[in-house]
Coordinates of C-alpha atoms in Angstrom, one line a residue:
Chain G
M1 CA -0.1 -0.1 -0.1
K2 CA 1.2 3.5 -0.9
Y3 CA 1.3 6.0 1.9
N4 CA 0.5 9.6 1.7
Y5 CA 3.4 12.0 2.6
K6 CA 1.2 13.3 5.4
I7 CA 0.8 10.1 6.9
Y8 CA 4.8 9.4 6.9
A9 CA 5.2 12.9 8.3
R10 CA 2.7 12.5 11.2
A11 CA 4.2 9.1 11.9
L12 CA 7.7 10.5 12.0
V13 CA 6.8 13.5 14.4
S14 CA 5.0 11.3 16.9
A15 CA 7.7 8.7 17.0
L16 CA 10.1 11.7 17.5
D17 CA 7.8 13.0 20.4
E18 CA 8.1 9.6 22.1
A19 CA 12.0 9.5 22.0
Q20 CA 13.9 10.0 25.3
D21 CA 17.2 11.2 24.1
L22 CA 19.3 12.3 21.1
A23 CA 20.8 8.8 20.2
Q24 CA 17.2 7.5 20.2
K25 CA 15.9 10.2 17.8
E26 CA 19.0 9.6 15.5
K27 CA 18.1 5.9 15.5
I28 CA 14.4 6.8 14.6
I29 CA 15.2 8.9 11.9
K30 CA 17.7 6.2 10.6
N31 CA 15.0 3.6 10.6
F32 CA 12.5 6.0 8.9
L33 CA 15.0 6.7 6.0
A34 CA 15.4 3.1 5.7
L35 CA 11.7 2.4 5.7
I36 CA 11.1 5.1 3.1
Q37 CA 13.7 3.4 1.0
K38 CA 12.3 0.1 1.3
N39 CA 8.7 1.3 0.3
K40 CA 10.4 3.0 -2.8
D41 CA 8.9 6.4 -1.5
T42 CA 12.0 8.4 -1.7
R43 CA 10.5 10.8 -4.1
Q44 CA 8.0 12.1 -1.5
L45 CA 11.1 12.6 0.9
K46 CA 11.1 16.5 0.4
K47 CA 7.3 16.7 1.0
I48 CA 7.4 14.5 4.1
I49 CA 10.3 16.8 5.5
D50 CA 8.6 20.0 4.6
F51 CA 5.2 18.9 6.3
A52 CA 7.0 17.2 9.5
S53 CA 8.8 20.5 9.9
K54 CA 5.7 22.5 9.6
I55 CA 4.1 20.1 12.3
I56 CA 7.0 20.5 14.5
Y57 CA 7.2 24.4 14.0
K58 CA 3.5 24.6 14.8
K59 CA 3.8 22.5 17.9
E60 CA 6.9 24.5 19.3
G61 CA 5.0 27.7 18.4
R62 CA 7.7 28.8 16.0
Q63 CA 7.6 30.5 12.7
K64 CA 9.9 30.0 9.7
I65 CA 10.7 33.4 8.3
I66 CA 12.4 33.7 4.9
L67 CA 13.9 37.0 3.9
E68 CA 14.4 37.2 0.1
T69 CA 16.7 39.9 -1.3
A70 CA 17.9 40.2 -4.8
R71 CA 21.5 40.5 -3.6
P72 CA 23.6 39.2 -0.6
Q73 CA 23.1 41.5 2.1
N74 CA 25.2 41.9 5.3
N75 CA 23.8 41.6 8.8
L76 CA 20.3 41.0 7.3
K77 CA 19.4 38.2 9.8
N78 CA 20.4 40.5 12.9
L79 CA 18.5 43.5 11.7
F80 CA 15.3 41.4 11.5
Q81 CA 15.8 39.2 14.6
K82 CA 14.3 41.7 16.9
F83 CA 11.2 42.0 14.9
F84 CA 10.4 38.4 15.7
S85 CA 10.5 36.1 18.6
E86 CA 13.7 34.1 19.5
K87 CA 12.3 30.8 18.7
D88 CA 11.5 31.8 15.2
I89 CA 14.0 30.5 12.5
I90 CA 15.0 33.1 10.1
E91 CA 16.3 32.2 6.7
E92 CA 18.0 34.3 4.2
K93 CA 17.5 33.5 0.2
I94 CA 18.9 35.3 -2.7
N95 CA 16.3 35.8 -5.6
P96 CA 17.3 38.1 -8.3
N97 CA 13.7 38.1 -9.9
I98 CA 12.5 40.5 -7.3
L99 CA 15.0 43.2 -8.6
A100 CA 15.6 45.1 -5.4
G101 CA 14.2 45.4 -2.0
I102 CA 13.0 42.6 0.4
R103 CA 10.3 40.1 0.5
I104 CA 9.2 38.4 3.8
V105 CA 7.8 35.0 3.5
I106 CA 6.1 33.7 6.7
N107 CA 5.6 30.0 7.1
D108 CA 5.4 29.6 3.3
E109 CA 1.8 30.9 3.6
K110 CA 1.8 34.6 4.0
E111 CA 4.1 37.4 2.5
L112 CA 5.0 40.8 2.9
D113 CA 6.3 42.1 -0.4
F114 CA 8.5 45.3 -0.4
S115 CA 10.3 44.2 -3.5
F116 CA 10.9 46.7 -6.5
K117 CA 9.0 44.0 -8.7
K118 CA 5.9 44.3 -6.9
R119 CA 6.1 48.0 -7.2
L120 CA 6.4 47.8 -10.9
E121 CA 3.5 45.5 -11.0
L122 CA 1.3 47.9 -8.9
L123 CA 2.3 50.6 -11.4
N124 CA 0.5 48.4 -14.1
Chain Y
M1 CA 11.8 67.7 -23.7
S2 CA 12.6 64.3 -23.1
F3 CA 14.4 65.2 -19.8
D4 CA 11.1 66.9 -18.6
I5 CA 9.3 63.8 -19.4
I6 CA 11.7 61.7 -17.5
Q7 CA 11.6 64.1 -14.5
K8 CA 7.9 64.0 -14.5
L9 CA 8.0 60.2 -14.6
K10 CA 10.5 59.9 -11.8
K11 CA 8.3 62.4 -9.6
E12 CA 5.3 60.2 -10.4
I13 CA 7.1 57.0 -9.4
E14 CA 8.4 58.6 -6.3
G15 CA 4.9 59.8 -5.3
I16 CA 3.5 56.2 -5.5
K17 CA 3.3 54.6 -1.9
P18 CA 2.2 51.0 -2.4
D19 CA 0.1 49.9 0.3
V20 CA 2.0 46.7 1.4
Q21 CA -0.1 44.2 3.2
M22 CA 0.3 40.7 4.6
E23 CA -0.9 38.6 1.6
E24 CA -1.7 35.0 1.9
F25 CA -0.4 32.8 -0.9
G26 CA -0.5 29.2 -2.3
E27 CA 1.4 27.0 -4.7
V28 CA 0.4 25.1 -7.6
I29 CA 0.9 21.5 -7.0
D30 CA -0.8 19.9 -10.1
V31 CA -2.1 21.3 -13.3
A32 CA -3.8 19.3 -16.2
D33 CA -6.8 19.8 -18.6
G34 CA -7.5 23.0 -17.2
I35 CA -7.8 22.2 -13.8
C36 CA -5.2 23.2 -11.0
K37 CA -4.5 21.6 -7.7
I38 CA -3.3 24.4 -5.0
S39 CA -2.0 23.9 -1.8
G40 CA -2.0 26.6 0.9
L41 CA -4.4 29.6 0.6
Y42 CA -6.4 28.4 3.5
G43 CA -8.5 31.5 3.3
A44 CA -9.9 31.1 0.0
L45 CA -13.5 31.3 -0.6
S46 CA -15.7 29.0 -2.7
Q47 CA -16.1 30.4 -6.4
E48 CA -13.4 33.0 -5.6
I49 CA -11.1 34.1 -8.7
L50 CA -7.6 33.2 -7.8
E51 CA -4.5 34.7 -9.9
I52 CA -1.7 32.4 -10.7
E53 CA 1.5 34.2 -11.2
T54 CA 3.0 32.4 -14.2
E55 CA 6.2 33.5 -16.3
K56 CA 4.0 34.9 -19.0
G57 CA 1.7 36.9 -16.6
K58 CA -1.2 36.4 -14.5
R59 CA -3.8 33.5 -15.1
R60 CA -7.2 33.5 -13.5
A61 CA -8.8 30.3 -12.0
L62 CA -11.9 29.9 -10.2
A63 CA -11.7 28.1 -6.8
L64 CA -14.5 25.2 -7.0
N65 CA -13.2 22.3 -4.7
L66 CA -12.1 23.6 -1.1
E67 CA -10.6 20.5 0.4
E68 CA -8.8 19.8 3.6
D69 CA -5.3 21.2 2.5
T70 CA -5.9 21.6 -1.4
I71 CA -8.0 23.8 -3.6
G72 CA -9.3 22.5 -6.8
A73 CA -9.6 25.4 -9.1
L74 CA -10.8 25.7 -12.7
V75 CA -8.4 27.7 -14.8
I76 CA -10.4 30.3 -17.0
D77 CA -7.7 31.6 -18.9
D78 CA -4.9 29.8 -21.0
F79 CA -3.5 27.0 -18.8
T80 CA -0.6 25.8 -20.9
D81 CA 1.5 28.5 -19.2
I82 CA 0.9 27.2 -15.7
K83 CA 3.7 25.4 -14.1
T84 CA 3.8 23.4 -10.8
G85 CA 5.2 25.8 -8.1
D86 CA 3.6 28.9 -9.6
K87 CA 2.4 31.2 -6.8
V88 CA -1.2 31.7 -6.3
K89 CA -3.0 34.6 -4.6
G90 CA -6.7 35.1 -3.8
T91 CA -8.5 38.3 -5.0
K92 CA -11.6 38.2 -2.5
Q93 CA -13.7 38.7 -5.6
I94 CA -16.5 36.2 -7.1
L95 CA -16.7 35.8 -10.8
S96 CA -18.8 38.6 -12.4
I97 CA -19.3 40.3 -15.8
E98 CA -19.6 44.0 -16.8
V99 CA -23.1 44.6 -18.2
G100 CA -24.9 47.5 -19.6
D101 CA -26.9 48.5 -22.7
E102 CA -24.0 48.8 -24.7
L103 CA -23.9 45.0 -24.9
L104 CA -26.9 44.9 -27.3
G105 CA -25.6 44.2 -30.9
R106 CA -22.3 42.6 -29.8
V107 CA -20.7 39.1 -29.7
I108 CA -19.0 38.5 -26.5
D109 CA -17.2 35.5 -24.7
P110 CA -18.5 34.3 -21.1
L111 CA -16.2 36.9 -19.5
G112 CA -17.4 39.7 -21.3
N113 CA -14.6 40.3 -23.7
P114 CA -15.8 41.3 -27.3
L115 CA -15.4 38.8 -30.1
D116 CA -16.9 40.7 -32.8
G117 CA -14.0 43.1 -33.8
K118 CA -16.1 46.2 -33.1
G119 CA -13.7 47.5 -30.4
P120 CA -14.2 47.9 -26.7
I121 CA -17.7 47.5 -25.5
F122 CA -17.9 50.1 -22.9
N123 CA -16.5 53.7 -23.4
S124 CA -15.3 56.3 -20.9
N125 CA -18.9 57.7 -20.9
S126 CA -20.6 54.6 -20.2
K127 CA -21.3 53.2 -16.6
P128 CA -21.5 49.5 -16.7
Q129 CA -22.5 47.3 -13.7
R130 CA -21.0 44.4 -12.4
Y131 CA -23.4 41.4 -12.0
F132 CA -22.2 38.1 -10.4
L133 CA -22.3 35.1 -12.8
E134 CA -23.6 33.1 -9.7
N135 CA -26.5 34.9 -8.4
K136 CA -29.6 34.3 -6.3
A137 CA -32.8 33.8 -7.9
P138 CA -35.7 36.1 -6.9
G139 CA -37.6 35.0 -4.1
V140 CA -41.6 34.4 -3.7
L141 CA -42.2 37.8 -2.8
D142 CA -40.5 39.5 -5.5
R143 CA -42.3 37.6 -8.2
E144 CA -45.7 37.7 -9.8
P145 CA -47.5 35.1 -12.2
V146 CA -46.6 35.3 -15.7
N147 CA -49.1 37.7 -17.5
T148 CA -47.7 39.1 -20.6
P149 CA -47.2 36.9 -23.6
L150 CA -43.8 36.4 -25.6
H151 CA -44.8 35.8 -29.1
T152 CA -42.5 33.6 -30.9
G153 CA -44.1 34.3 -34.4
I154 CA -44.6 30.6 -34.8
K155 CA -48.2 29.6 -35.4
A156 CA -48.0 26.3 -33.8
I157 CA -46.4 27.7 -30.6
D158 CA -48.3 30.9 -30.0
A159 CA -51.6 29.1 -30.7
M160 CA -51.0 25.9 -28.7
I161 CA -48.1 26.3 -26.4
P162 CA -48.0 29.7 -25.6
I163 CA -45.2 31.3 -23.8
G164 CA -45.3 34.0 -21.2
R165 CA -42.7 36.6 -20.4
G166 CA -40.8 35.2 -17.3
Q167 CA -41.6 31.5 -18.2
R168 CA -39.0 28.7 -18.8
E169 CA -39.9 26.7 -21.7
L170 CA -37.7 23.8 -22.9
I171 CA -37.1 23.2 -26.5
I172 CA -36.2 19.6 -26.9
G173 CA -35.4 17.2 -29.7
D174 CA -33.0 15.1 -31.8
R175 CA -30.3 16.7 -34.0
Q176 CA -31.4 18.4 -37.1
T177 CA -35.0 18.9 -36.2
G178 CA -35.1 22.8 -36.1
K179 CA -34.5 23.6 -32.4
T180 CA -32.3 26.5 -33.0
A181 CA -34.5 27.8 -35.7
I182 CA -37.4 28.2 -33.2
A183 CA -35.1 30.2 -31.0
I184 CA -33.7 32.3 -33.9
D185 CA -37.5 32.8 -35.1
T186 CA -38.3 34.0 -31.8
I187 CA -35.6 36.5 -31.5
I188 CA -36.4 38.1 -35.1
N189 CA -40.2 38.2 -34.1
Q190 CA -39.5 40.4 -31.1
Q191 CA -39.0 43.5 -33.4
F192 CA -42.7 43.1 -34.6
D193 CA -44.3 42.7 -31.2
T194 CA -43.7 46.3 -29.7
Q195 CA -46.9 48.2 -30.2
T196 CA -48.6 47.4 -26.9
R197 CA -45.8 45.4 -25.1
K198 CA -42.2 46.4 -24.2
P199 CA -39.7 45.4 -26.6
V200 CA -37.8 42.2 -25.5
K201 CA -34.0 42.2 -25.3
C202 CA -32.5 39.1 -26.4
I203 CA -29.5 36.9 -25.2
Y204 CA -28.3 34.1 -27.2
V205 CA -25.9 31.8 -25.6
A206 CA -24.1 29.5 -27.7
I207 CA -22.7 26.5 -25.9
G208 CA -20.2 24.1 -27.5
Q209 CA -21.4 24.7 -31.0
K210 CA -19.5 25.0 -34.3
E211 CA -18.0 28.3 -35.0
S212 CA -19.5 28.1 -38.5
K213 CA -22.9 27.5 -37.1
I214 CA -22.4 30.6 -34.7
A215 CA -21.1 32.8 -37.6
K216 CA -24.2 31.7 -39.6
I217 CA -26.5 32.5 -36.8
I218 CA -25.0 36.0 -36.2
Q219 CA -25.3 36.6 -39.7
T220 CA -28.8 35.7 -39.9
L221 CA -29.8 38.0 -36.9
E222 CA -27.9 41.0 -38.6
D223 CA -29.8 40.3 -42.0
Y224 CA -33.2 40.4 -40.4
G225 CA -32.2 43.4 -38.2
A226 CA -32.4 41.5 -35.0
L227 CA -28.9 41.8 -33.9
K228 CA -29.3 45.4 -32.4
Y229 CA -31.5 44.2 -29.8
T230 CA -29.4 41.1 -29.1
V231 CA -26.4 39.9 -27.3
V232 CA -24.8 36.7 -28.5
V233 CA -22.6 34.9 -25.8
V234 CA -20.3 32.5 -27.5
A235 CA -18.4 29.4 -26.0
S236 CA -17.8 27.3 -29.0
A237 CA -17.0 23.6 -29.3
G238 CA -13.1 24.7 -29.5
D239 CA -13.2 26.5 -26.2
P240 CA -12.2 24.7 -22.9
A241 CA -14.8 23.2 -20.8
A242 CA -14.4 26.1 -18.4
R243 CA -15.9 28.7 -20.6
L244 CA -18.7 26.4 -21.8
Y245 CA -19.5 25.9 -18.0
L246 CA -19.4 29.6 -17.5
A247 CA -21.5 30.7 -20.7
P248 CA -25.0 30.2 -19.6
F249 CA -24.4 31.9 -16.4
A250 CA -22.8 35.0 -18.3
G251 CA -26.0 35.1 -20.5
C252 CA -28.2 34.9 -17.5
A253 CA -26.3 37.7 -15.7
I254 CA -26.8 39.8 -18.7
G255 CA -30.3 39.0 -18.8
E256 CA -30.8 39.7 -15.1
Y257 CA -29.4 43.2 -15.7
F258 CA -32.3 43.9 -18.1
R259 CA -34.7 42.1 -15.9
D260 CA -33.7 44.3 -12.8
K261 CA -34.1 47.4 -14.8
G262 CA -37.6 46.7 -15.4
D263 CA -37.1 45.6 -19.1
D264 CA -38.4 42.2 -20.6
A265 CA -35.5 40.1 -21.8
L266 CA -35.2 36.5 -23.3
V267 CA -32.3 34.2 -22.9
I268 CA -31.8 31.4 -25.1
Y269 CA -29.4 28.5 -23.9
D270 CA -28.3 26.4 -27.0
D271 CA -27.8 23.9 -25.7
L272 CA -27.7 22.8 -22.0
S273 CA -26.9 19.1 -23.0
K274 CA -23.4 20.3 -23.9
H275 CA -23.4 22.5 -20.9
A276 CA -24.0 19.3 -19.0
V277 CA -21.1 17.4 -20.7
S278 CA -18.8 20.2 -20.0
Y279 CA -19.5 20.3 -16.3
R280 CA -19.2 16.5 -16.2
E281 CA -15.8 16.7 -17.6
I282 CA -14.9 19.3 -15.0
S283 CA -16.3 17.5 -12.2
L284 CA -14.4 14.2 -13.4
L285 CA -11.1 16.1 -13.5
L286 CA -11.8 17.5 -9.9
R287 CA -12.3 14.0 -8.9
R288 CA -15.8 14.6 -7.6
P289 CA -17.7 11.3 -7.5
P290 CA -19.6 10.4 -10.7
G291 CA -23.3 9.4 -10.4
R292 CA -25.7 8.4 -13.0
E293 CA -24.3 8.7 -16.9
A294 CA -21.1 9.8 -14.8
Y295 CA -22.7 13.0 -14.2
P296 CA -21.9 14.6 -10.9
G297 CA -24.5 14.7 -8.2
D298 CA -25.2 18.6 -8.3
I299 CA -26.1 18.4 -12.0
F300 CA -29.6 19.0 -11.2
Y301 CA -28.9 22.0 -9.0
L302 CA -26.5 23.2 -11.9
H303 CA -29.5 23.6 -14.2
S304 CA -32.1 24.5 -11.8
R305 CA -30.3 27.3 -10.1
L306 CA -29.6 28.6 -13.4
L307 CA -33.2 28.4 -14.8
E308 CA -34.6 29.7 -11.4
R309 CA -33.2 33.0 -12.1
S310 CA -35.7 33.5 -15.0
A311 CA -38.6 35.3 -13.4
K312 CA -41.3 37.7 -14.0
L313 CA -40.8 40.3 -10.9
S314 CA -43.6 42.1 -9.2
K315 CA -44.5 45.7 -9.8
E316 CA -42.4 46.7 -6.7
K317 CA -39.5 45.3 -8.0
G318 CA -39.7 47.0 -11.5
G319 CA -42.0 44.6 -13.2
G320 CA -39.1 43.2 -15.3
S321 CA -39.0 39.7 -16.8
L322 CA -36.5 37.1 -17.7
T323 CA -37.8 34.4 -20.2
A324 CA -35.6 31.4 -20.6
L325 CA -35.7 29.1 -23.7
P326 CA -33.3 26.3 -22.9
I327 CA -32.5 23.7 -25.5
I328 CA -31.8 20.1 -25.0
E329 CA -30.6 17.8 -27.6
T330 CA -31.9 14.2 -27.3
Q331 CA -30.3 11.0 -28.8
L332 CA -32.8 9.0 -30.9
G333 CA -35.9 10.8 -29.2
D334 CA -34.8 9.4 -25.7
V335 CA -36.5 12.0 -23.5
T336 CA -36.1 9.6 -20.5
A337 CA -32.3 10.1 -20.5
Y338 CA -30.9 11.9 -17.3
I339 CA -30.3 15.4 -18.5
P340 CA -33.7 15.6 -20.4
T341 CA -35.7 14.5 -17.7
N342 CA -34.0 16.7 -15.3
V343 CA -34.7 19.8 -17.4
I344 CA -38.2 18.8 -18.4
S345 CA -39.1 18.8 -14.6
I346 CA -37.4 22.3 -14.1
T347 CA -38.9 24.0 -16.7
D348 CA -42.5 25.2 -17.0
G349 CA -43.3 23.2 -20.1
Q350 CA -41.7 21.9 -23.3
I351 CA -41.7 22.1 -27.1
Y352 CA -41.0 18.6 -28.4
L353 CA -39.6 18.3 -31.8
E354 CA -39.7 15.0 -33.7
S355 CA -37.5 13.9 -36.6
D356 CA -40.3 11.6 -38.1
L357 CA -42.6 14.7 -38.2
F358 CA -39.6 16.8 -39.8
Y359 CA -39.2 14.2 -42.6
Q360 CA -42.8 14.2 -43.2
G361 CA -42.6 17.8 -44.2
I362 CA -44.3 19.2 -40.9
R363 CA -42.1 21.9 -40.2
P364 CA -41.7 23.2 -37.5
A365 CA -41.8 19.5 -36.3
I366 CA -43.6 20.1 -33.1
N367 CA -45.3 17.1 -31.6
V368 CA -48.5 19.0 -30.3
G369 CA -49.4 16.1 -28.2
L370 CA -46.4 15.9 -26.1
S371 CA -45.6 19.6 -26.1
V372 CA -47.1 21.8 -23.2
S373 CA -46.8 25.2 -21.6
R374 CA -47.7 25.0 -18.1
V375 CA -48.1 28.7 -17.3
G376 CA -48.3 30.3 -20.6
G377 CA -52.0 29.9 -21.0
S378 CA -52.7 32.8 -18.6
A379 CA -50.5 35.1 -20.8
Q380 CA -52.1 34.5 -24.1
T381 CA -54.0 37.4 -25.7
K382 CA -57.6 37.1 -25.4
A383 CA -58.1 37.2 -29.2
M384 CA -56.0 34.1 -29.5
K385 CA -57.4 32.3 -26.6
R386 CA -60.8 32.5 -27.7
I387 CA -60.3 31.3 -31.2
V388 CA -57.7 28.5 -31.1
G389 CA -59.7 26.9 -28.0
G390 CA -60.7 23.9 -30.0
L391 CA -57.5 23.7 -31.8
R392 CA -55.7 21.0 -29.8
Y393 CA -58.9 19.0 -29.9
T394 CA -59.4 19.0 -33.5
L395 CA -55.9 18.0 -34.1
A396 CA -55.9 15.1 -31.4
Q397 CA -59.3 13.8 -33.0
F398 CA -57.7 14.2 -36.5
R399 CA -54.6 11.8 -35.4
E400 CA -56.9 9.4 -33.9
L401 CA -59.3 9.0 -36.9
Q402 CA -56.3 9.2 -39.3
A403 CA -54.6 6.0 -37.5
F404 CA -57.9 4.4 -37.5
V405 CA -58.6 5.2 -41.1
Q406 CA -55.4 3.5 -42.1
F407 CA -57.1 0.1 -41.8
A408 CA -60.8 0.9 -42.7
S409 CA -61.8 0.5 -46.4
D410 CA -64.5 3.1 -46.6
V411 CA -65.2 5.9 -44.2
D412 CA -68.6 7.9 -43.5
E413 CA -68.9 11.4 -44.7
A414 CA -68.6 12.9 -41.3
T415 CA -65.2 11.1 -40.6
R416 CA -64.0 12.0 -44.1
Q417 CA -64.7 15.8 -43.3
K418 CA -63.1 15.6 -40.1
I419 CA -59.8 14.3 -41.5
E420 CA -59.7 16.7 -44.2
R421 CA -60.2 19.4 -41.7
G422 CA -57.3 18.1 -39.7
Q423 CA -55.1 17.8 -42.7
K424 CA -55.9 21.4 -43.7
M425 CA -55.1 22.5 -40.0
V426 CA -51.9 20.8 -40.1
E427 CA -51.0 22.5 -43.4
I428 CA -52.0 25.8 -41.9
L429 CA -49.7 25.3 -39.0
K430 CA -46.6 24.7 -41.1
Q431 CA -44.5 27.5 -41.5
D432 CA -41.1 28.3 -43.2
D433 CA -37.9 29.0 -41.4
L434 CA -37.2 32.8 -40.6
S435 CA -40.6 33.8 -41.4
P436 CA -42.3 34.5 -37.8
M437 CA -45.8 35.7 -38.3
P438 CA -47.2 38.7 -36.3
F439 CA -49.7 37.3 -33.7
E440 CA -52.7 39.5 -35.2
K441 CA -52.1 37.6 -38.5
Q442 CA -52.0 34.4 -36.7
V443 CA -55.3 35.3 -35.3
I444 CA -57.0 35.9 -38.8
I445 CA -55.5 32.6 -40.1
F446 CA -56.8 30.5 -37.2
Y447 CA -60.1 32.2 -37.3
A448 CA -60.5 31.3 -41.0
G449 CA -59.0 27.9 -40.4
L450 CA -61.0 26.9 -37.4
N451 CA -64.3 28.3 -38.9
N452 CA -64.0 26.1 -42.1
Y453 CA -63.4 28.9 -44.5
F454 CA -60.6 26.8 -46.1
E455 CA -63.2 24.0 -46.8
K456 CA -63.2 24.5 -50.6
V457 CA -59.6 25.0 -51.0
E458 CA -57.6 22.2 -52.1
L459 CA -54.8 20.9 -49.8
N460 CA -51.9 21.8 -52.0
K461 CA -53.1 25.4 -52.3
I462 CA -53.7 26.2 -48.6
K463 CA -50.2 27.8 -48.2
E464 CA -50.5 30.2 -51.3
T465 CA -54.2 31.0 -50.2
E466 CA -53.2 31.9 -46.8
K467 CA -50.5 34.3 -48.1
N468 CA -53.0 35.8 -50.4
L469 CA -55.7 36.1 -47.7
L470 CA -53.0 37.9 -45.6
D471 CA -52.1 40.2 -48.3
Y472 CA -55.9 40.9 -49.0
I473 CA -56.4 41.6 -45.2
S474 CA -53.5 43.8 -44.8
K475 CA -54.3 45.9 -48.0
F476 CA -57.9 46.4 -47.8
H477 CA -58.8 45.7 -44.1
N478 CA -55.8 46.9 -42.3
D479 CA -58.2 48.3 -39.6
I480 CA -59.0 44.8 -38.6
L481 CA -55.4 43.9 -38.0
E482 CA -54.5 47.2 -36.3
N483 CA -57.5 46.8 -33.9
I484 CA -56.5 43.3 -32.9
R485 CA -52.9 44.6 -32.4
K486 CA -54.1 47.6 -30.3
T487 CA -56.7 45.7 -28.3
N488 CA -55.2 42.2 -28.1
E489 CA -58.9 41.2 -28.5
L490 CA -61.4 40.4 -31.1
T491 CA -64.1 42.7 -30.3
P492 CA -67.8 41.8 -31.6
E493 CA -67.6 44.6 -34.3
N494 CA -64.3 43.7 -35.4
E495 CA -65.2 39.9 -35.7
A496 CA -68.2 41.0 -37.8
K497 CA -65.8 43.1 -40.0
L498 CA -63.3 40.1 -40.1
K499 CA -66.3 37.7 -41.2
E500 CA -67.4 40.0 -43.9
A501 CA -64.0 40.4 -45.4
L502 CA -63.4 36.6 -45.0
G503 CA -66.7 35.8 -46.8
H504 CA -65.7 38.4 -49.5
F505 CA -62.3 36.9 -50.1
F506 CA -63.1 33.4 -50.1
E507 CA -66.2 33.9 -52.3
N508 CA -64.1 35.5 -55.1
L509 CA -61.4 32.8 -54.7
N510 CA -62.8 30.6 -57.1

């Protein structure tokens, strides 16, 4: 039977929850990857990890913040850290398509778009 | 000079302060056959327009299936540019169309874009309104019974299956039996029925038809001067299923604009069987469970909510009306199939066309026995109602006798006379395409026919005599026609005049 990536992710998260220490967690992950390989579901792996991390973030009350800029910036992470909680995970990403400015993506669901590309679109 | 322009532009651009807000977005995870699966976008509404940002610009999609964590959306624009991973945003808008009087005389697609090459529909002076494609039908209190006739100009229909303004009358029959012809004749006839009644605005919705046929229909309407009060909504056989699905709703929205304004409108859905097929395609692609004949469970509701929007509004609501003439194509005369039975039960009657009658030369090939109008009778003009009262009975009797006489060797004089009368009546009811007859002329013909004035006319000369009679009446006794047209009645004085005129005409015939 083929399992949906959500089922895998939920199973992984609940198994990790029950783990006592780091060594056990590592063992669970190793076994999990072996299972995926055995079931020939490696193609779903990215989806599984994305979904599992979403569940974990939600559980821990964290947010995943992506700061998209057109070019590499210095000290961007630190500059934005104060706007978010300490638990939140901030990532930087280079996306030349936005031309200039910054685009802030929260939890892959919402965005605040201060990019030049958006401005150009609004001019239309 | 150019420096000035650049400076001005810079100033303008600097002055723009875009209002950046937190926006929700989703991602295309699957796209095929005009259907998109979208993940995320948890706040999307049912029937909301979504914007997919592709490399070649934005493409619109209609959110139809809201599932646990995906949305099944119907792509309205070209779907070939959409890739998985494209960003999708909601617009918080429900699908709507711009409507206004400027639409009359135009050919548009279901989204309101012109297709006739006559330029933009609305100019800077016009004030178009936005009407939702999916709209709620008027409630019980907003309606009143049908009371004004909508003359089709077809003798058999106006006499025996009268249609009222605000009624929903189904035209049903096999392929090539003249269904579209009835609809076109009805549109053309509206220009002749304006003296005591409001002119009717017409909307012709072509669903899944050949472009060549649509072009021919538009040309016919133009040639007969009917395009100026008609809007043609086109979703041809080459268009994606999404357009075919939306076309009748767009046509209905345009009709509602006229209805709400207090005007009378007529909308023709040609045809709803193809609409059902396109909805089945969409539903199956959206993985909705198939039911009978693989149609989805809500196929009945699809048509009932569309046709329910046709109504006669009460005086308080402006007294407008929207009449619907849906067309259904049957396969080998099978009216018991799923879609025909559905639409028959929704509408207020049906005009049933038969291929056997068509090939016998009885055109329009209406089967009078199976055709019915459930509410139109109260909208029929007094003149017509009084005269054609016995027509259905005469024809029914004739058909019965005809079947019986096939086996009998000799028949008595009374039966022979009845059969002869029936044959003549059938001959009178025959009518060519694109020649709708004003109702006052129909009254004259039926009066003469049912009072046996045609007794001595040979069967093959009925058509010619009918034409000559109408010529004679309109040339020498136009006051009779004028009186019927104005009063909608055949007054005793007028009847006496008509009797005299008919007597004179038929005496001098031989």
